[in-house]
Short mmCIF file of C-alpha atoms and ligand atoms in Angstrom, two decimals:
data_model
loop_
_atom_site.label_atom_id
_atom_site.label_comp_id
_atom_site.label_asym_id
_atom_site.label_seq_id
_atom_site.Cartn_x
_atom_site.Cartn_y
_atom_site.Cartn_z
CA MET A 1 -16.70 23.16 -1.90
CA LYS A 2 -18.46 20.91 0.60
CA ILE A 3 -17.12 17.38 0.62
CA CYS A 4 -18.05 14.24 2.52
CA MET A 5 -15.40 11.49 2.57
CA ILE A 6 -16.88 8.15 3.59
CA GLY A 7 -14.16 5.80 4.82
CA THR A 8 -11.37 7.44 6.81
CA GLY A 9 -8.54 4.98 6.19
CA TYR A 10 -5.23 5.51 4.39
CA VAL A 11 -6.97 6.90 1.31
CA GLY A 12 -9.97 8.68 2.83
CA LEU A 13 -7.99 10.40 5.55
CA VAL A 14 -5.23 11.60 3.23
CA THR A 15 -7.65 12.62 0.47
CA GLY A 16 -10.02 14.38 2.85
CA THR A 17 -7.17 16.24 4.55
CA CYS A 18 -5.63 17.32 1.24
CA PHE A 19 -9.00 18.59 -0.03
CA ALA A 20 -9.32 20.60 3.20
CA GLU A 21 -5.79 21.92 2.67
CA THR A 22 -6.92 23.61 -0.57
CA GLY A 23 -9.78 25.37 1.23
CA ASN A 24 -12.67 22.93 0.94
CA ASP A 25 -14.93 22.02 3.87
CA VAL A 26 -14.47 18.31 4.47
CA ILE A 27 -16.37 15.94 6.73
CA CYS A 28 -14.65 12.57 7.12
CA VAL A 29 -17.04 9.76 8.03
CA ASP A 30 -16.19 6.30 9.31
CA ASN A 31 -18.21 3.58 10.98
CA ASP A 32 -15.23 2.70 13.17
CA ALA A 33 -16.18 4.72 16.25
CA GLU A 34 -12.78 4.12 17.86
CA LYS A 35 -10.99 5.60 14.87
CA ILE A 36 -13.21 8.69 14.86
CA LYS A 37 -12.77 9.11 18.61
CA LEU A 38 -8.97 9.00 18.20
CA LEU A 39 -9.10 11.56 15.40
CA ASN A 40 -11.37 13.86 17.40
CA GLU A 41 -8.91 13.64 20.30
CA GLY A 42 -6.12 14.80 17.98
CA HIS A 43 -4.50 11.40 17.34
CA VAL A 44 -3.82 10.00 13.89
CA PRO A 45 -4.58 6.27 13.66
CA ILE A 46 -2.09 5.56 10.84
CA TYR A 47 1.53 6.44 10.19
CA GLU A 48 1.93 8.64 7.14
CA PRO A 49 4.68 11.27 6.95
CA GLY A 50 3.34 14.84 7.18
CA LEU A 51 -0.26 13.81 7.80
CA ASP A 52 -0.33 14.67 11.50
CA GLU A 53 0.53 18.32 10.99
CA MET A 54 -1.77 18.76 8.03
CA ILE A 55 -4.72 17.31 9.93
CA LYS A 56 -4.05 19.53 12.95
CA HIS A 57 -3.80 22.63 10.77
CA ASN A 58 -7.04 21.99 8.91
CA VAL A 59 -8.98 20.96 12.01
CA SER A 60 -7.89 24.16 13.75
CA GLU A 61 -8.95 26.19 10.70
CA GLY A 62 -12.39 24.57 10.96
CA ARG A 63 -12.26 22.99 7.50
CA LEU A 64 -11.85 19.34 8.54
CA SER A 65 -13.97 17.29 10.92
CA PHE A 66 -14.54 13.63 11.78
CA THR A 67 -17.79 11.87 12.54
CA THR A 68 -19.57 8.53 12.51
CA ASP A 69 -22.71 10.38 11.41
CA LEU A 70 -22.93 9.52 7.70
CA ALA A 71 -26.33 11.24 7.37
CA ARG A 72 -24.88 14.59 8.45
CA GLY A 73 -21.91 14.19 6.14
CA VAL A 74 -24.11 13.48 3.15
CA LYS A 75 -26.66 16.19 3.92
CA GLU A 76 -24.05 18.93 4.29
CA SER A 77 -22.09 18.10 1.14
CA LEU A 78 -22.16 18.48 -2.63
CA PHE A 79 -19.49 15.84 -3.23
CA VAL A 80 -19.81 12.47 -1.51
CA PHE A 81 -16.69 10.34 -1.94
CA ILE A 82 -16.73 6.62 -1.20
CA ALA A 83 -13.29 5.59 0.09
CA VAL A 84 -14.12 2.45 2.05
CA GLY A 85 -12.03 -0.70 1.86
CA THR A 86 -12.52 -3.23 -0.96
CA PRO A 87 -10.53 -6.20 0.37
CA SER A 88 -10.22 -9.63 -1.23
CA SER A 89 -13.01 -12.13 -0.69
CA ASP A 90 -12.04 -15.77 -0.27
CA ASP A 91 -12.48 -16.36 -4.00
CA GLY A 92 -10.19 -13.43 -4.88
CA SER A 93 -12.95 -11.07 -6.00
CA ALA A 94 -13.19 -7.60 -4.46
CA ASP A 95 -15.48 -7.64 -1.43
CA LEU A 96 -17.81 -4.75 -2.21
CA SER A 97 -20.16 -5.15 0.75
CA SER A 98 -19.02 -1.84 2.30
CA VAL A 99 -19.48 -0.02 -1.01
CA TRP A 100 -23.03 -1.32 -1.40
CA SER A 101 -24.03 -0.52 2.17
CA VAL A 102 -22.56 2.99 1.92
CA GLY A 103 -24.41 3.44 -1.39
CA ARG A 104 -27.71 2.57 0.31
CA GLU A 105 -26.99 4.92 3.22
CA ILE A 106 -26.15 7.77 0.87
CA GLY A 107 -29.42 7.19 -0.98
CA LYS A 108 -31.42 7.30 2.25
CA HIS A 109 -29.94 10.62 3.34
CA MET A 110 -30.01 12.57 0.08
CA ASN A 111 -31.43 16.08 0.44
CA GLY A 112 -30.72 17.64 -2.95
CA TYR A 113 -28.30 17.34 -5.85
CA LYS A 114 -25.03 15.49 -5.08
CA ILE A 115 -22.13 14.00 -6.97
CA VAL A 116 -21.26 10.57 -5.58
CA VAL A 117 -17.71 9.58 -6.44
CA THR A 118 -16.13 6.14 -6.09
CA LYS A 119 -12.57 6.77 -4.85
CA SER A 120 -12.12 3.17 -3.65
CA THR A 121 -10.58 0.76 -6.15
CA VAL A 122 -13.64 -0.97 -7.57
CA PRO A 123 -14.25 -3.48 -10.38
CA VAL A 124 -15.67 -2.26 -13.65
CA GLY A 125 -19.41 -1.70 -13.34
CA THR A 126 -19.38 -0.91 -9.62
CA THR A 127 -20.01 2.82 -9.97
CA GLU A 128 -23.00 2.13 -12.22
CA ARG A 129 -24.35 -0.27 -9.62
CA VAL A 130 -23.86 2.30 -6.87
CA LYS A 131 -25.95 4.65 -9.00
CA ALA A 132 -28.74 2.07 -9.22
CA ILE A 133 -28.61 1.42 -5.45
CA ILE A 134 -28.88 5.13 -4.62
CA ALA A 135 -31.70 5.59 -7.14
CA GLN A 136 -33.72 2.91 -5.33
CA GLU A 137 -33.61 5.02 -2.17
CA THR A 138 -34.19 8.58 -3.40
CA LYS A 139 -36.02 10.75 -5.90
CA ASP A 140 -33.37 13.48 -5.60
CA GLN A 141 -31.17 14.28 -8.57
CA PHE A 142 -27.59 13.05 -8.39
CA ASP A 143 -24.70 11.99 -10.57
CA VAL A 144 -21.99 9.42 -10.05
CA ALA A 145 -18.36 9.50 -11.09
CA SER A 146 -15.30 7.33 -10.76
CA ASN A 147 -12.08 8.88 -9.45
CA PRO A 148 -9.55 6.18 -8.58
CA GLU A 149 -6.70 7.06 -6.27
CA PHE A 150 -3.04 6.56 -7.14
CA LEU A 151 -1.33 7.70 -3.95
CA LYS A 152 1.49 5.61 -2.49
CA GLU A 153 1.60 4.96 1.22
CA GLY A 154 4.68 6.58 2.71
CA ALA A 155 4.50 9.42 0.16
CA ALA A 156 0.75 9.83 0.16
CA ILE A 157 0.52 13.56 0.90
CA ASP A 158 3.01 14.45 -1.82
CA ASP A 159 1.35 12.12 -4.29
CA PHE A 160 -2.06 13.62 -3.62
CA MET A 161 -0.92 17.25 -3.58
CA LYS A 162 1.20 16.77 -6.74
CA PRO A 163 -0.34 13.89 -8.68
CA ASP A 164 1.15 12.67 -11.98
CA ARG A 165 -2.39 12.64 -13.28
CA VAL A 166 -5.95 12.71 -12.03
CA VAL A 167 -8.34 10.21 -13.58
CA VAL A 168 -12.04 11.04 -13.61
CA GLY A 169 -14.70 8.78 -15.05
CA THR A 170 -17.83 10.66 -16.08
CA SER A 171 -19.77 11.45 -19.22
CA ASP A 172 -21.60 14.40 -17.71
CA PRO A 173 -20.40 17.93 -18.59
CA ARG A 174 -21.49 19.42 -15.24
CA VAL A 175 -19.64 16.73 -13.26
CA THR A 176 -16.60 17.21 -15.51
CA GLU A 177 -16.51 20.94 -14.74
CA LEU A 178 -16.98 20.51 -10.99
CA MET A 179 -14.39 17.73 -10.73
CA LYS A 180 -11.92 19.83 -12.72
CA GLU A 181 -12.57 22.75 -10.38
CA LEU A 182 -11.98 20.53 -7.35
CA TYR A 183 -8.67 19.18 -8.68
CA GLU A 184 -7.38 22.36 -10.36
CA PRO A 185 -5.24 23.40 -7.34
CA PHE A 186 -3.39 20.06 -7.48
CA VAL A 187 -2.40 20.17 -11.16
CA ARG A 188 -1.09 23.70 -11.51
CA THR A 189 2.20 22.41 -12.90
CA GLY A 190 0.34 21.15 -15.94
CA LYS A 191 -0.23 17.52 -15.00
CA PRO A 192 -3.35 16.22 -16.77
CA ILE A 193 -6.85 15.67 -15.48
CA LEU A 194 -7.89 12.78 -17.69
CA ILE A 195 -11.62 12.67 -18.26
CA MET A 196 -12.93 9.35 -19.57
CA ASP A 197 -15.96 7.11 -19.35
CA ILE A 198 -16.64 5.51 -15.98
CA ARG A 199 -15.74 1.95 -17.00
CA SER A 200 -12.37 2.95 -18.45
CA SER A 201 -11.62 4.95 -15.33
CA GLU A 202 -12.38 2.00 -13.05
CA LEU A 203 -10.22 -0.29 -15.15
CA THR A 204 -7.33 2.22 -15.35
CA LYS A 205 -6.64 1.76 -11.66
CA TYR A 206 -6.49 -2.04 -11.89
CA ALA A 207 -4.44 -1.92 -15.09
CA ALA A 208 -1.89 0.40 -13.46
CA ASN A 209 -1.50 -1.75 -10.36
CA ALA A 210 -1.39 -4.95 -12.40
CA MET A 211 1.36 -3.48 -14.60
CA LEU A 212 3.44 -2.48 -11.58
CA ALA A 213 2.97 -5.90 -9.99
CA THR A 214 4.00 -7.48 -13.30
CA ARG A 215 7.24 -5.50 -13.37
CA ILE A 216 8.04 -6.65 -9.85
CA SER A 217 7.35 -10.32 -10.56
CA PHE A 218 9.25 -10.07 -13.84
CA MET A 219 12.31 -8.70 -12.06
CA ASN A 220 12.03 -11.31 -9.33
CA GLU A 221 12.13 -13.98 -12.01
CA MET A 222 15.17 -12.31 -13.58
CA ALA A 223 16.81 -12.27 -10.14
CA ASN A 224 16.17 -15.95 -9.63
CA LEU A 225 17.58 -16.67 -13.07
CA CYS A 226 20.65 -14.54 -12.29
CA GLU A 227 21.34 -16.66 -9.22
CA LYS A 228 21.26 -19.82 -11.33
CA LEU A 229 23.42 -18.37 -14.10
CA GLY A 230 25.97 -16.45 -12.04
CA ALA A 231 24.83 -13.03 -13.28
CA ASP A 232 24.15 -10.00 -11.08
CA VAL A 233 20.60 -8.69 -11.22
CA ASN A 234 21.67 -5.22 -10.08
CA LEU A 235 23.79 -4.84 -13.19
CA VAL A 236 21.11 -6.37 -15.40
CA ARG A 237 18.55 -3.99 -13.89
CA ARG A 238 20.71 -0.96 -14.66
CA GLY A 239 21.40 -2.17 -18.16
CA MET A 240 17.69 -2.70 -18.82
CA GLY A 241 16.46 0.43 -17.07
CA SER A 242 18.71 2.75 -19.07
CA ASP A 243 16.54 2.06 -22.07
CA PRO A 244 13.92 4.85 -22.01
CA ARG A 245 11.35 2.43 -23.39
CA ILE A 246 11.75 0.44 -20.18
CA GLY A 247 12.71 3.09 -17.62
CA SER A 248 14.39 2.48 -14.30
CA SER A 249 11.52 2.55 -11.83
CA PHE A 250 9.90 -0.55 -10.36
CA LEU A 251 12.72 -2.82 -11.48
CA PHE A 252 13.95 -3.74 -8.01
CA PRO A 253 13.82 -7.41 -7.13
CA GLY A 254 13.09 -8.28 -3.53
CA VAL A 255 10.93 -10.37 -1.25
CA GLY A 256 7.77 -10.02 -3.33
CA TYR A 257 5.11 -7.34 -3.49
CA GLY A 258 2.68 -6.84 -0.63
CA GLY A 259 0.51 -4.13 0.82
CA SER A 260 -3.15 -3.36 0.66
CA CYS A 261 -3.33 -2.93 -3.11
CA PHE A 262 -1.21 -5.05 -5.47
CA PRO A 263 -2.09 -8.51 -4.11
CA LYS A 264 -5.81 -7.85 -3.86
CA ASP A 265 -6.08 -5.86 -7.08
CA VAL A 266 -4.25 -8.49 -9.14
CA LYS A 267 -6.60 -11.15 -7.72
CA ALA A 268 -9.66 -8.98 -8.39
CA ILE A 269 -8.84 -8.14 -12.02
CA ILE A 270 -8.22 -11.85 -12.75
CA LYS A 271 -11.61 -12.61 -11.22
CA PHE A 272 -13.68 -9.92 -12.92
CA GLY A 273 -11.87 -10.67 -16.17
CA LEU A 274 -13.04 -14.27 -15.88
CA GLU A 275 -16.57 -13.16 -15.07
CA ALA A 276 -16.54 -11.00 -18.19
CA GLY A 277 -15.48 -14.04 -20.23
CA TYR A 278 -11.79 -13.26 -20.52
CA ALA A 279 -9.27 -15.49 -18.79
CA MET A 280 -6.09 -13.48 -18.39
CA LYS A 281 -2.89 -15.43 -18.84
CA ILE A 282 -0.13 -13.16 -17.56
CA LEU A 283 -1.59 -12.02 -14.25
CA PRO A 284 -2.16 -15.45 -12.67
CA MET A 285 1.57 -16.08 -13.27
CA VAL A 286 2.48 -12.70 -11.79
CA GLU A 287 0.62 -13.76 -8.68
CA GLU A 288 2.19 -17.21 -8.59
CA VAL A 289 5.71 -15.79 -8.96
CA ASN A 290 4.95 -13.41 -6.12
CA CYS A 291 3.74 -16.18 -3.80
CA LEU A 292 6.96 -18.10 -4.43
CA GLN A 293 9.10 -15.00 -3.98
CA LYS A 294 7.58 -14.23 -0.59
CA ARG A 295 8.90 -17.60 0.60
CA MET A 296 12.33 -17.27 -1.00
CA LEU A 297 14.26 -15.50 1.75
CA ALA A 298 13.01 -17.76 4.55
CA GLU A 299 13.82 -20.80 2.40
CA LYS A 300 17.37 -19.48 1.83
CA VAL A 301 17.79 -19.12 5.59
CA ILE A 302 16.53 -22.65 6.25
CA ASP A 303 18.79 -24.01 3.50
CA TYR A 304 21.78 -22.17 4.93
CA PHE A 305 21.22 -23.89 8.27
CA LYS A 306 20.79 -27.21 6.44
CA GLY A 307 17.15 -27.47 7.39
CA ASN A 308 17.69 -26.95 11.09
CA VAL A 309 16.72 -23.54 12.48
CA LYS A 310 15.05 -24.96 15.56
CA GLY A 311 15.79 -22.74 18.56
CA LYS A 312 18.03 -20.47 16.47
CA LYS A 313 17.53 -16.75 16.97
CA ILE A 314 16.84 -14.91 13.74
CA ALA A 315 16.76 -11.10 13.71
CA LEU A 316 14.52 -9.18 11.30
CA TRP A 317 14.95 -5.58 10.22
CA GLY A 318 11.75 -4.18 8.73
CA LEU A 319 8.23 -5.56 8.86
CA SER A 320 5.93 -3.24 6.88
CA PHE A 321 5.45 -4.03 3.19
CA LYS A 322 7.53 -0.98 2.31
CA PRO A 323 9.30 1.84 4.13
CA LYS A 324 7.54 4.85 5.66
CA THR A 325 4.31 3.07 6.45
CA ASP A 326 2.97 0.93 9.28
CA ASP A 327 0.73 -1.00 6.88
CA MET A 328 1.16 -4.75 7.37
CA ARG A 329 -1.59 -5.89 5.00
CA ASP A 330 -0.18 -8.75 2.92
CA ALA A 331 3.37 -7.78 3.91
CA PRO A 332 6.00 -10.36 2.81
CA ALA A 333 7.29 -10.30 6.42
CA ILE A 334 4.17 -12.23 7.46
CA GLU A 335 4.96 -15.18 5.19
CA ILE A 336 8.65 -15.08 6.11
CA ILE A 337 7.92 -15.07 9.84
CA ASN A 338 5.34 -17.84 9.51
CA LEU A 339 7.78 -20.08 7.65
CA LEU A 340 10.59 -19.48 10.12
CA LEU A 341 8.33 -19.95 13.13
CA SER A 342 6.97 -23.20 11.83
CA ALA A 343 10.56 -24.39 11.31
CA GLY A 344 11.17 -23.66 15.00
CA ALA A 345 13.20 -20.42 14.76
CA VAL A 346 13.04 -17.75 17.44
CA ILE A 347 12.27 -14.39 15.85
CA GLU A 348 13.11 -10.97 17.13
CA ALA A 349 12.12 -8.09 14.88
CA PHE A 350 12.55 -4.36 14.63
CA ASP A 351 10.58 -1.91 12.51
CA PRO A 352 10.59 1.86 13.04
CA VAL A 353 6.76 2.08 13.03
CA ALA A 354 5.08 -1.25 12.21
CA ALA A 355 5.61 -3.23 15.43
CA LYS A 356 2.15 -2.32 16.77
CA GLU A 357 0.42 -3.58 13.62
CA THR A 358 2.62 -6.71 13.59
CA LYS A 359 1.67 -7.47 17.18
CA LYS A 360 -1.97 -7.67 16.04
CA ILE A 361 -0.90 -10.57 13.79
CA PHE A 362 1.76 -12.42 15.80
CA GLY A 363 1.14 -11.26 19.38
CA GLU A 364 3.95 -12.50 21.62
CA ARG A 365 4.98 -15.30 19.23
CA ILE A 366 7.87 -13.10 18.14
CA GLY A 367 9.94 -10.52 20.03
CA TYR A 368 9.95 -6.81 19.19
CA GLY A 369 12.99 -4.59 19.67
CA THR A 370 12.66 -0.86 20.22
CA LYS A 371 15.94 -0.14 18.41
CA ASN A 372 17.50 -1.89 15.41
CA TYR A 373 20.58 -3.14 17.28
CA ASP A 374 18.43 -4.49 20.18
CA VAL A 375 17.32 -7.49 18.17
CA LEU A 376 20.80 -8.58 17.11
CA LYS A 377 22.17 -9.91 20.40
CA ASP A 378 23.12 -13.58 19.86
CA ALA A 379 21.26 -13.68 16.54
CA GLU A 380 22.46 -16.34 14.12
CA ALA A 381 21.22 -14.46 11.08
CA LEU A 382 19.92 -10.99 10.21
CA LEU A 383 17.20 -10.64 7.57
CA VAL A 384 16.55 -7.26 5.97
CA ILE A 385 12.93 -7.30 4.87
CA THR A 386 12.06 -3.61 4.40
CA GLU A 387 14.51 -1.04 3.05
CA TRP A 388 13.97 1.69 5.64
CA ASN A 389 16.62 4.40 5.14
CA GLU A 390 17.99 3.90 8.64
CA PHE A 391 19.06 0.34 7.72
CA ARG A 392 21.16 1.46 4.76
CA GLU A 393 24.39 2.41 6.52
CA PRO A 394 24.49 0.67 9.88
CA ASP A 395 27.56 0.13 12.03
CA PHE A 396 28.65 -3.27 10.73
CA GLU A 397 31.32 -3.70 13.40
CA LYS A 398 28.62 -3.30 16.03
CA ILE A 399 26.37 -5.74 14.19
CA LYS A 400 29.17 -8.28 14.06
CA SER A 401 30.01 -7.91 17.73
CA LEU A 402 26.38 -8.45 18.73
CA MET A 403 25.55 -11.39 16.50
CA LYS A 404 26.46 -14.96 17.30
CA ASN A 405 27.00 -15.63 13.64
CA PRO A 406 27.64 -12.74 11.17
CA VAL A 407 25.25 -13.73 8.39
CA ILE A 408 23.03 -11.26 6.55
CA PHE A 409 20.17 -12.16 4.22
CA ASP A 410 19.44 -8.93 2.40
CA GLY A 411 15.93 -9.13 0.95
CA ARG A 412 16.23 -5.67 -0.61
CA ASN A 413 19.77 -5.62 -1.99
CA ILE A 414 20.73 -2.56 0.02
CA TYR A 415 24.25 -3.66 0.97
CA ASP A 416 27.45 -4.18 -0.95
CA GLY A 417 28.19 -7.90 -0.67
CA LYS A 418 31.89 -7.55 -1.47
CA LYS A 419 32.46 -5.04 1.31
CA LEU A 420 30.50 -7.17 3.76
CA ASN A 421 32.53 -10.26 2.88
CA GLU A 422 35.70 -8.24 3.53
CA LYS A 423 34.32 -7.33 6.94
CA GLY A 424 33.82 -11.01 7.70
CA PHE A 425 30.13 -11.36 7.00
CA THR A 426 28.48 -14.12 5.05
CA TYR A 427 26.10 -12.24 2.77
CA PHE A 428 23.13 -13.35 0.70
CA SER A 429 21.11 -11.04 -1.53
CA ILE A 430 18.43 -11.40 -4.18
CA GLY A 431 19.62 -12.11 -7.68
CA LYS A 432 23.33 -12.67 -7.14
CA LYS A 433 25.20 -15.80 -6.16
CA PRO A 434 26.83 -15.37 -2.74
P1 NAD B 501 -8.59 1.24 4.91
O1 NAD B 501 -9.00 -0.10 5.34
O2 NAD B 501 -7.38 1.89 5.48
O3 NAD B 501 -9.80 2.26 5.13
C1 NAD B 501 -11.13 1.98 4.83
C2 NAD B 501 -11.99 2.66 5.87
O4 NAD B 501 -13.35 2.51 5.52
C3 NAD B 501 -11.82 2.07 7.28
O5 NAD B 501 -11.48 3.09 8.19
C4 NAD B 501 -13.20 1.48 7.57
O6 NAD B 501 -13.56 1.55 8.94
C5 NAD B 501 -14.09 2.35 6.70
N1 NAD B 501 -15.39 1.74 6.41
C6 NAD B 501 -15.66 0.48 6.02
N2 NAD B 501 -16.99 0.31 5.86
C7 NAD B 501 -17.56 1.50 6.15
C8 NAD B 501 -18.89 1.94 6.17
N3 NAD B 501 -19.90 1.12 5.85
N4 NAD B 501 -19.13 3.22 6.53
C9 NAD B 501 -18.12 4.04 6.86
N5 NAD B 501 -16.83 3.67 6.85
C10 NAD B 501 -16.56 2.41 6.50
O7 NAD B 501 -8.47 1.17 3.32
P2 NAD B 501 -7.58 2.10 2.36
O8 NAD B 501 -6.20 1.58 2.30
O9 NAD B 501 -7.83 3.52 2.69
O10 NAD B 501 -8.26 1.76 0.96
C11 NAD B 501 -9.53 2.26 0.62
C12 NAD B 501 -9.74 2.02 -0.86
O11 NAD B 501 -8.76 2.78 -1.61
C13 NAD B 501 -9.54 0.58 -1.30
O12 NAD B 501 -10.44 0.30 -2.35
C14 NAD B 501 -8.12 0.55 -1.80
O13 NAD B 501 -7.90 -0.46 -2.75
C15 NAD B 501 -8.01 1.91 -2.44
N6 NAD B 501 -6.64 2.43 -2.52
C16 NAD B 501 -5.79 2.25 -1.47
C17 NAD B 501 -4.50 2.78 -1.55
C18 NAD B 501 -3.52 2.60 -0.43
O14 NAD B 501 -2.34 2.83 -0.65
N7 NAD B 501 -3.94 2.20 0.76
C19 NAD B 501 -4.10 3.49 -2.69
C20 NAD B 501 -5.01 3.67 -3.72
C21 NAD B 501 -6.29 3.14 -3.62
#
């Protein structure tokens, strides 16, 4: 099938490439000329495991191309996917300006029947409004559908190629058949393609992200309570998660949720809930708990040094909001670094892939190591912010010999505190008294 993917970011690039992988002809469109130039020169502008090779393969097979020419993409395609960003506005609502402008452009360049699909995460009613915008521009027949994306950065290819479910919002039988045909290769193991009305489909995405964010904030609260009461959140987590009604995933306390989705989607659902006349009670608290949690580790460090971190070198391991991505959007590391910098600390950080993105935020205000041990020399504390696999079993003797002061603040609970104490470290984690 002929597909145009408008917006070639984390979602559009992965989705477009995976559709090409199953034999479709895909044109990826973006208005960022630099990004398209990079892609056309064979470079991949984001870090996502496995994506490089898959792009190369499909480009060389002639099934995948990149352009800034939206008109060509639309004209040559049956499916037109909208995968542009929907970031937070200042008031917390989703900024839909890119969606509206793409809708207008699609309308202007219609040349026959198309199915226009919102893949971006969009508030309830957006897809209907896109339909109205396109209809103002064209007399051609078209349908719209909602098809929210559930991929996780860092595992995006796998998630897209083997989804747990595909959600499609449409009430049109022809669209249903064509969308099922498009997704059939991805659900051969029997995972469902859930067809529902457009509004329910749009809300499903927000409800899923809000639920996951809620689990994280809930566990962070449990962790904070554990610290007060002398319990160990890791044991509590296991005890809770063994109950199949609860399940063990997404019960890990840490430094708060970040990334391009949870923070903005929680804000947006609160906002469009209010606009619809329903003031949600749980989600504003989920957000508040998260804001506090993002500060927690830096505050523990400042407390440990009795309020005086001025001139002290603090080493950070991990910057991205989670492992296997270079995405720094709303990463807890940003808040942690800001707090430590404003208290006068000197920061030196290492991340396997996110240093370039971090430099766009902090420039030379912090130092960047090229290896994990580089940043430890004379450090007075080490903070683990992101649980990259390579941080899990480091050489602790080497760490100790490099640091001025062997103190570890483990924001992801990846180390065994007892063993570290035996090795002479002072160790702080989340949800357990030191
Ligand atoms: P992104 O910022 O990485 O990519 C968006 C792309 O759209 C950018 O390359 C931008 O240049 C392009 N764009 C913006 N306006 C445009 C226009 N008028 N014409 C053409 N291109 C335009 O964003 P993303 O992370 O890929 O997210 C896209 C959407 O998918 C968002 O709604 C997001 O909430 C949702 N989503 C993201 C993830 C994720 O893990 N990143 C997962 C599921 C859903």
